XYZ file of C-alpha atoms in Angstrom:
472
model
C -0.006 0.419 0.239
C 1.660 3.865 -0.804
C 1.103 6.611 1.121
C -2.184 7.615 -0.823
C -4.419 4.862 -0.351
C -3.322 4.051 3.126
C -5.154 8.013 3.726
C -7.949 7.593 1.559
C -9.084 5.385 4.124
C -9.783 7.947 6.618
C -12.518 8.962 4.579
C -11.490 12.113 2.955
C -8.739 12.853 6.620
C -8.184 16.538 6.728
C -6.974 17.258 10.314
C -3.662 16.615 9.789
C -1.533 19.342 11.736
C 0.872 16.672 13.557
C 1.100 13.985 11.365
C 4.403 12.802 9.426
C 4.817 10.320 6.822
C 7.982 9.146 5.483
C 7.141 5.965 2.163
C 10.135 3.936 1.056
C 11.319 4.743 -2.135
C 9.590 1.384 -4.019
C 6.059 2.475 -2.473
C 6.108 -1.173 -1.544
C 6.669 -0.346 1.914
C 5.806 2.629 4.543
C 6.248 4.496 7.729
C 3.227 6.264 9.135
C 3.880 8.014 12.341
C 1.641 10.361 14.059
C 3.549 12.336 17.354
C 0.797 14.509 20.218
C 0.709 17.453 20.347
C 3.593 19.403 22.930
C 2.104 19.145 26.346
C -1.277 17.319 24.627
C -2.109 15.096 28.007
C -2.914 17.974 30.022
C -6.287 18.653 29.610
C -6.460 21.214 32.851
C -3.390 23.234 31.775
C 0.321 22.447 33.315
C -1.535 24.267 37.336
C -4.034 22.234 37.591
C -4.355 18.371 35.695
C -3.704 14.950 38.107
C -2.051 11.885 36.848
C -3.216 9.605 39.133
C -5.511 7.230 37.822
C -7.357 5.257 40.634
C -11.294 5.422 42.159
C -9.728 9.058 43.975
C -8.757 10.520 39.848
C -11.559 12.967 40.377
C -11.636 14.361 43.785
C -7.218 16.100 43.328
C -6.884 19.648 44.162
C -4.317 22.139 41.580
C -0.529 21.543 44.018
C -0.881 25.211 42.810
C -3.255 26.281 45.108
C -2.269 28.775 47.749
C -2.585 27.483 51.135
C -5.459 29.292 52.314
C -7.086 28.263 49.152
C -6.242 24.460 50.784
C -7.260 24.588 53.630
C -10.868 25.924 51.728
C -10.918 23.111 50.121
C -10.316 20.868 52.776
C -12.920 21.921 54.261
C -15.428 22.847 51.617
C -14.571 18.845 50.752
C -16.187 18.117 53.880
C -19.658 19.439 53.625
C -19.213 18.335 49.929
C -19.753 14.818 51.169
C -21.074 14.666 54.419
C -24.249 13.579 54.744
C -27.491 16.869 55.894
C -29.776 16.082 59.092
C -33.055 16.985 59.184
C -33.119 19.932 62.187
C -33.248 19.644 64.676
C -29.673 17.843 65.844
C -26.292 18.501 67.796
C -24.496 19.010 64.021
C -25.713 22.961 64.109
C -23.987 23.121 60.776
C -24.454 20.147 58.966
C -28.836 21.043 59.881
C -31.935 21.850 57.537
C -32.265 18.648 54.743
C -35.558 18.537 53.792
C -38.141 18.491 54.460
C -38.478 17.355 51.084
C -34.884 16.281 49.233
C -33.121 14.212 46.869
C -30.028 13.656 47.973
C -28.578 13.628 51.732
C -25.398 15.559 50.021
C -23.223 16.406 47.335
C -21.615 13.336 47.264
C -24.144 11.078 46.710
C -25.444 12.266 43.091
C -21.352 13.087 41.781
C -19.660 10.671 44.264
C -15.998 10.113 44.708
C -16.901 13.656 42.567
C -18.135 11.624 39.483
C -20.885 11.201 37.230
C -24.755 9.656 39.150
C -26.381 7.698 36.604
C -29.827 6.714 36.572
C -31.369 4.228 39.099
C -31.074 0.157 38.031
C -34.631 -0.546 39.378
C -37.464 1.700 40.649
C -37.338 3.541 43.582
C -33.526 3.404 43.846
C -32.973 6.677 45.497
C -29.909 8.835 45.611
C -28.108 8.106 41.931
C -28.102 11.530 40.726
C -30.773 11.397 38.117
C -34.147 14.456 38.827
C -36.381 15.532 36.936
C -36.642 19.174 36.643
C -39.923 20.408 36.323
C -41.492 24.002 33.964
C -44.403 25.467 32.274
C -43.841 26.961 28.582
C -44.128 30.229 30.561
C -41.579 32.934 31.781
C -40.332 34.847 34.272
C -38.938 38.681 34.266
C -35.862 37.676 33.577
C -36.703 35.279 31.019
C -36.318 31.788 33.427
C -39.319 29.175 32.672
C -41.780 28.979 35.442
C -41.971 26.013 37.853
C -44.702 24.514 37.675
C -47.239 25.275 39.559
C -47.652 22.979 42.958
C -44.407 21.108 42.831
C -41.799 23.659 42.016
C -38.691 23.211 39.514
C -38.446 19.543 40.833
C -39.662 16.364 42.112
C -38.125 15.238 44.872
C -39.327 11.894 46.113
C -37.530 11.740 49.819
C -38.898 13.567 52.695
C -37.353 13.625 56.209
C -39.344 11.624 58.951
C -42.874 12.271 59.628
C -43.785 14.353 56.531
C -45.009 12.524 52.151
C -42.189 11.976 50.058
C -44.045 14.503 46.821
C -44.116 11.480 44.119
C -42.195 8.597 42.924
C -41.474 8.022 39.303
C -40.185 4.947 37.807
C -38.838 4.072 34.169
C -39.355 1.836 30.418
C -36.821 1.448 28.095
C -37.832 1.911 24.485
C -35.356 0.173 22.528
C -33.751 0.290 18.430
C -31.497 0.014 16.678
C -28.724 1.720 14.625
C -26.944 -0.109 11.004
C -23.739 0.452 10.578
C -23.321 1.052 6.701
C -21.070 -2.478 7.419
C -24.142 -4.163 8.346
C -23.261 -3.646 11.941
C -26.008 -2.953 14.556
C -25.750 -1.575 17.904
C -29.096 -1.850 20.147
C -30.310 2.045 21.860
C -32.089 2.658 24.030
C -34.665 5.562 25.736
C -36.403 5.979 28.947
C -40.198 6.976 29.285
C -40.493 8.417 32.879
C -44.028 8.764 34.388
C -44.597 10.343 37.678
C -46.090 8.634 40.490
C -47.746 7.699 43.682
C -47.587 12.612 43.680
C -49.370 13.249 47.008
C -49.770 16.861 47.216
C -52.154 17.358 44.642
C -51.573 16.753 40.134
C -49.426 18.308 38.273
C -49.980 20.994 35.624
C -51.050 19.554 31.990
C -48.529 22.079 30.837
C -45.738 20.870 32.668
C -42.686 19.715 30.434
C -40.776 17.493 32.528
C -36.724 16.782 31.870
C -34.305 14.186 33.841
C -31.035 15.491 34.761
C -28.201 13.280 35.326
C -25.297 14.817 37.806
C -21.986 15.402 35.726
C -18.844 15.180 36.696
C -16.657 17.693 38.932
C -13.858 18.650 37.255
C -13.053 21.280 36.175
C -15.543 23.925 36.583
C -12.864 27.155 37.519
C -10.649 25.469 34.309
C -14.898 26.285 32.346
C -15.771 29.069 34.180
C -12.176 30.845 33.400
C -12.648 30.878 29.999
C -13.994 34.327 29.028
C -16.595 34.912 27.302
C -15.104 36.327 24.225
C -14.070 33.151 23.447
C -16.920 30.956 23.526
C -19.097 33.872 21.803
C -16.172 33.099 19.070
C -17.016 30.112 18.570
C -21.008 30.723 18.215
C -22.393 31.191 14.460
C -26.068 31.108 15.024
C -27.147 31.428 11.630
C -24.532 28.885 10.304
C -22.953 31.490 8.327
C -20.414 29.226 7.555
C -23.023 26.580 6.354
C -22.215 23.175 8.304
C -25.437 23.042 9.571
C -23.224 23.612 13.095
C -24.361 26.943 14.218
C -23.848 26.267 18.222
C -25.356 29.634 20.533
C -24.994 30.875 24.025
C -27.666 31.096 26.585
C -27.652 34.172 28.250
C -29.220 32.914 32.216
C -30.272 35.104 35.326
C -27.346 35.595 37.990
C -28.770 36.406 40.872
C -25.994 37.217 43.078
C -26.027 41.307 40.819
C -29.300 40.470 39.700
C -28.166 40.985 35.896
C -28.518 39.069 32.171
C -24.951 36.671 31.874
C -24.257 33.549 29.879
C -24.765 30.607 30.993
C -22.263 27.976 32.069
C -23.541 25.064 33.621
C -25.468 22.484 33.661
C -27.351 20.967 31.260
C -28.954 23.314 29.419
C -26.543 25.865 30.402
C -28.521 27.591 32.868
C -26.310 28.682 35.340
C -23.685 31.331 35.032
C -21.076 30.318 37.594
C -20.092 28.196 39.825
C -21.197 29.585 42.827
C -25.324 30.048 41.074
C -24.472 26.383 40.557
C -24.256 24.703 43.514
C -26.387 26.763 45.636
C -29.188 25.899 43.372
C -28.172 21.921 44.017
C -28.300 22.683 47.261
C -31.836 23.787 47.598
C -33.277 21.841 44.811
C -31.708 18.667 45.926
C -30.711 18.788 49.328
C -33.343 21.166 50.721
C -30.230 24.148 52.070
C -31.097 27.083 51.801
C -29.214 29.590 51.521
C -28.881 33.986 50.568
C -28.681 33.067 47.488
C -31.232 31.497 47.541
C -33.656 31.749 51.232
C -36.862 30.268 50.256
C -37.557 26.045 51.160
C -38.737 24.492 47.895
C -42.067 22.819 49.248
C -45.396 22.020 47.099
C -47.763 24.576 47.711
C -50.131 24.697 50.631
C -47.564 22.647 52.592
C -47.080 24.291 55.811
C -43.493 25.119 56.213
C -43.765 26.761 58.912
C -44.462 23.600 60.796
C -41.203 22.184 60.271
C -37.908 23.424 61.723
C -35.359 24.767 59.591
C -31.377 24.809 60.499
C -31.541 28.608 59.810
C -31.529 31.473 58.265
C -30.001 30.861 55.841
C -28.915 26.235 56.708
C -25.812 27.154 55.034
C -24.007 30.145 55.715
C -22.147 32.365 52.695
C -19.005 31.703 53.565
C -19.240 27.671 54.292
C -20.353 27.571 50.966
C -17.998 30.375 49.773
C -15.528 27.357 50.685
C -18.070 24.703 49.315
C -17.948 26.585 45.985
C -13.789 27.077 45.848
C -14.182 23.215 46.764
C -15.985 22.324 43.696
C -14.103 25.316 41.383
C -10.919 24.392 42.113
C -11.025 19.714 41.172
C -7.814 19.713 39.037
C -8.887 17.564 35.509
C -6.368 14.235 34.797
C -4.216 13.705 32.743
C -4.724 11.705 29.339
C -4.248 8.430 29.648
C -2.254 6.595 26.142
C -2.380 9.577 24.683
C 1.079 8.919 22.693
C -0.825 5.608 21.282
C -0.698 5.686 17.331
C -4.213 3.738 18.057
C -5.574 6.789 20.349
C -4.224 9.277 17.590
C -5.441 7.851 14.558
C -8.770 7.878 17.332
C -8.075 11.553 17.123
C -7.613 12.477 13.707
C -10.850 10.815 12.608
C -12.544 12.680 15.629
C -11.511 16.113 13.730
C -11.890 14.428 10.541
C -15.992 13.767 10.224
C -16.397 16.907 12.710
C -16.551 16.152 16.145
C -14.574 18.995 16.892
C -16.673 22.165 15.493
C -18.287 21.491 19.065
C -16.837 19.949 21.176
C -13.230 22.484 21.146
C -9.998 20.625 21.628
C -8.587 24.168 23.164
C -9.133 26.888 24.586
C -6.910 29.029 26.679
C -7.981 30.768 30.070
C -8.349 34.307 30.682
C -5.693 36.197 32.581
C -8.328 38.107 36.134
C -9.259 34.968 37.061
C -10.037 34.575 40.491
C -8.299 31.237 41.044
C -4.610 32.759 40.008
C -3.251 29.193 39.337
C -5.763 28.758 36.700
C -5.205 31.645 34.577
C -3.529 31.976 31.034
C -4.242 27.828 30.526
C -3.829 26.273 27.721
C -6.824 22.959 28.669
C -8.555 20.655 26.392
C -11.478 20.037 28.060
C -13.404 19.507 24.657
C -16.858 21.904 24.458
C -17.832 25.300 23.552
C -19.937 25.126 26.702
C -22.165 26.783 23.737
C -26.441 25.005 23.304
C -26.594 22.787 20.280
C -29.957 21.970 18.722
C -29.724 17.427 19.032
C -32.117 16.988 17.342
C -35.592 15.672 18.400
C -34.964 11.702 19.413
C -32.933 13.560 22.399
C -35.439 15.930 22.722
C -36.398 17.247 26.515
C -39.088 19.533 25.321
C -38.409 21.735 28.137
C -37.326 25.553 27.347
C -34.209 26.994 29.809
C -33.347 30.708 28.831
C -32.676 30.922 25.550
C -32.553 26.989 25.613
C -35.999 25.323 23.016
C -36.417 21.854 23.622
C -33.945 20.159 21.467
C -31.178 22.362 22.007
C -28.047 20.933 25.027
C -24.721 22.167 26.084
C -21.006 20.469 24.730
C -20.225 18.734 27.824
C -16.785 18.535 28.073
C -15.506 15.570 28.157
C -12.785 15.732 29.623
C -11.852 12.661 32.421
C -14.528 10.547 30.303
C -12.609 7.268 30.581
C -12.367 7.110 33.312
C -16.503 6.785 34.880
C -16.835 3.581 34.890
C -13.017 3.504 37.433
C -14.272 6.888 39.300
C -18.173 6.028 39.427
C -18.275 1.788 38.364
C -20.139 2.606 35.081
C -19.982 3.431 31.492
C -23.465 5.680 31.686
C -23.583 8.613 29.485
C -26.014 11.523 27.826
C -28.240 14.554 29.938
C -30.233 11.089 31.396
C -28.486 8.500 30.754
C -29.680 6.556 28.303
C -26.315 6.100 26.648
C -24.849 2.351 27.970
C -21.569 3.593 26.214
C -19.399 5.826 24.376
C -20.875 4.561 20.950
C -24.183 4.300 21.836
C -23.884 7.997 23.576
C -22.727 9.230 19.498
C -25.255 6.983 17.470
C -28.219 9.175 19.549
C -26.769 12.763 18.211
C -28.481 14.368 15.529
C -29.442 17.701 14.758
C -26.555 19.727 14.004
C -24.550 16.811 14.160
C -26.577 14.424 12.090
C -23.289 14.596 9.373
C -20.890 14.053 12.410
C -22.814 10.827 13.522
C -23.164 9.535 9.936
C -19.872 10.204 8.844
C -18.828 8.205 12.384
C -21.319 5.184 10.539
C -19.926 4.798 7.139
C -16.403 4.328 8.892
C -14.815 0.386 9.025
C -15.513 -1.465 12.142
C -11.570 -0.479 13.107
C -11.665 3.048 13.305
C -14.979 3.160 14.809
C -13.026 1.686 17.558
C -9.913 4.079 17.163
C -12.262 6.883 17.639
C -14.220 5.158 20.716
C -10.430 4.211 22.095
C -9.422 8.674 21.916
C -12.313 9.620 24.063
C -11.661 6.578 26.399
C -7.896 8.506 26.255
C -10.057 11.848 27.200
């Protein structure tokens, strides 16, 4: 095989910046050598990449934090991992749970700072999947209104003596995708049914959106990306005609009482780490804060009869330490990044347009409040923008500027260590994909061409792409 025929097997490979090719003079043999980019292993940049690949891989802080930040990290870690209890309690710093909630701690959903999963059976609790509830009307800030009775998420646990809001069941519908070579892959689509409601019926116009808890690594680095950089990835009207647009979400920032670009959450509906963390305390655990001072209770429920853990139940000082903890978790380094198989997978990943949304390399700002995260070259594989992913992935639940088909591009860094840390491989916003391959095959809308390109690869080429993604 000569050089030309070897390259053509990569289906029009166009991204060859790191490619080195040499052929023998008689063209009967060849050496084809790919080399990694400089510092490609540093997913979180030089200051926030950890080289631990154990089950604790997501739990390390940047070694470049100040001594005070390292101390705050440790305190924030304790409040993240340990359980909250109902008030009143002798543990006054950790009481105030509920009265309605989904989990008793942050780590219940983000076990070892990792990723949640769907319940393995109906009624299994604390796995990191919740159901968002909203109505089609918007509030004064452009956010969609919570469901009339149950608020913006279903809380399926309650403190002793109280009836939980309700429960949900999951059934799966199965279908198949067929590759160009005839290979079939089974896909499953979850169907959710809310049952055993204790405080009245749901509104007939409610939208229900399942959300899986993501791994925590690199959140501060994502917050440190300049807004101008992210807006530079936008192509809302698809001016270049490649079928990919991408747009920023703009959401309400509670602390500043202004509208800001969204970065966090499955629909980029949170503007910063602090609001993301405070929102999770409120919605998931029932812990009030200065940002979200009101208890999440059903309409008509007498919350005054339930003791609380203070006003608010988590102090600003403690909240800030949990925010620092959540912001400064390092990103695991790449594994096998020098492997020829993985490098070939990277080339194919780029050539079939995956990298148009999963942006490989970004530089953080020079002004971020964690000095160690400034001016870092990071490799998150995201643009943090909203993309139409097609009707099959749609939840039909708008969120600020995100419509029912749109989702934020999730970062891919750390994805290959989820099985090690969390002992599962469930992916996408509801965990329907049981592995990377299924996640790719669920792509539609703006990603339909990339999916089609993937389906037309050979089995060996598909596996190289998967191996590359699992090296991240």
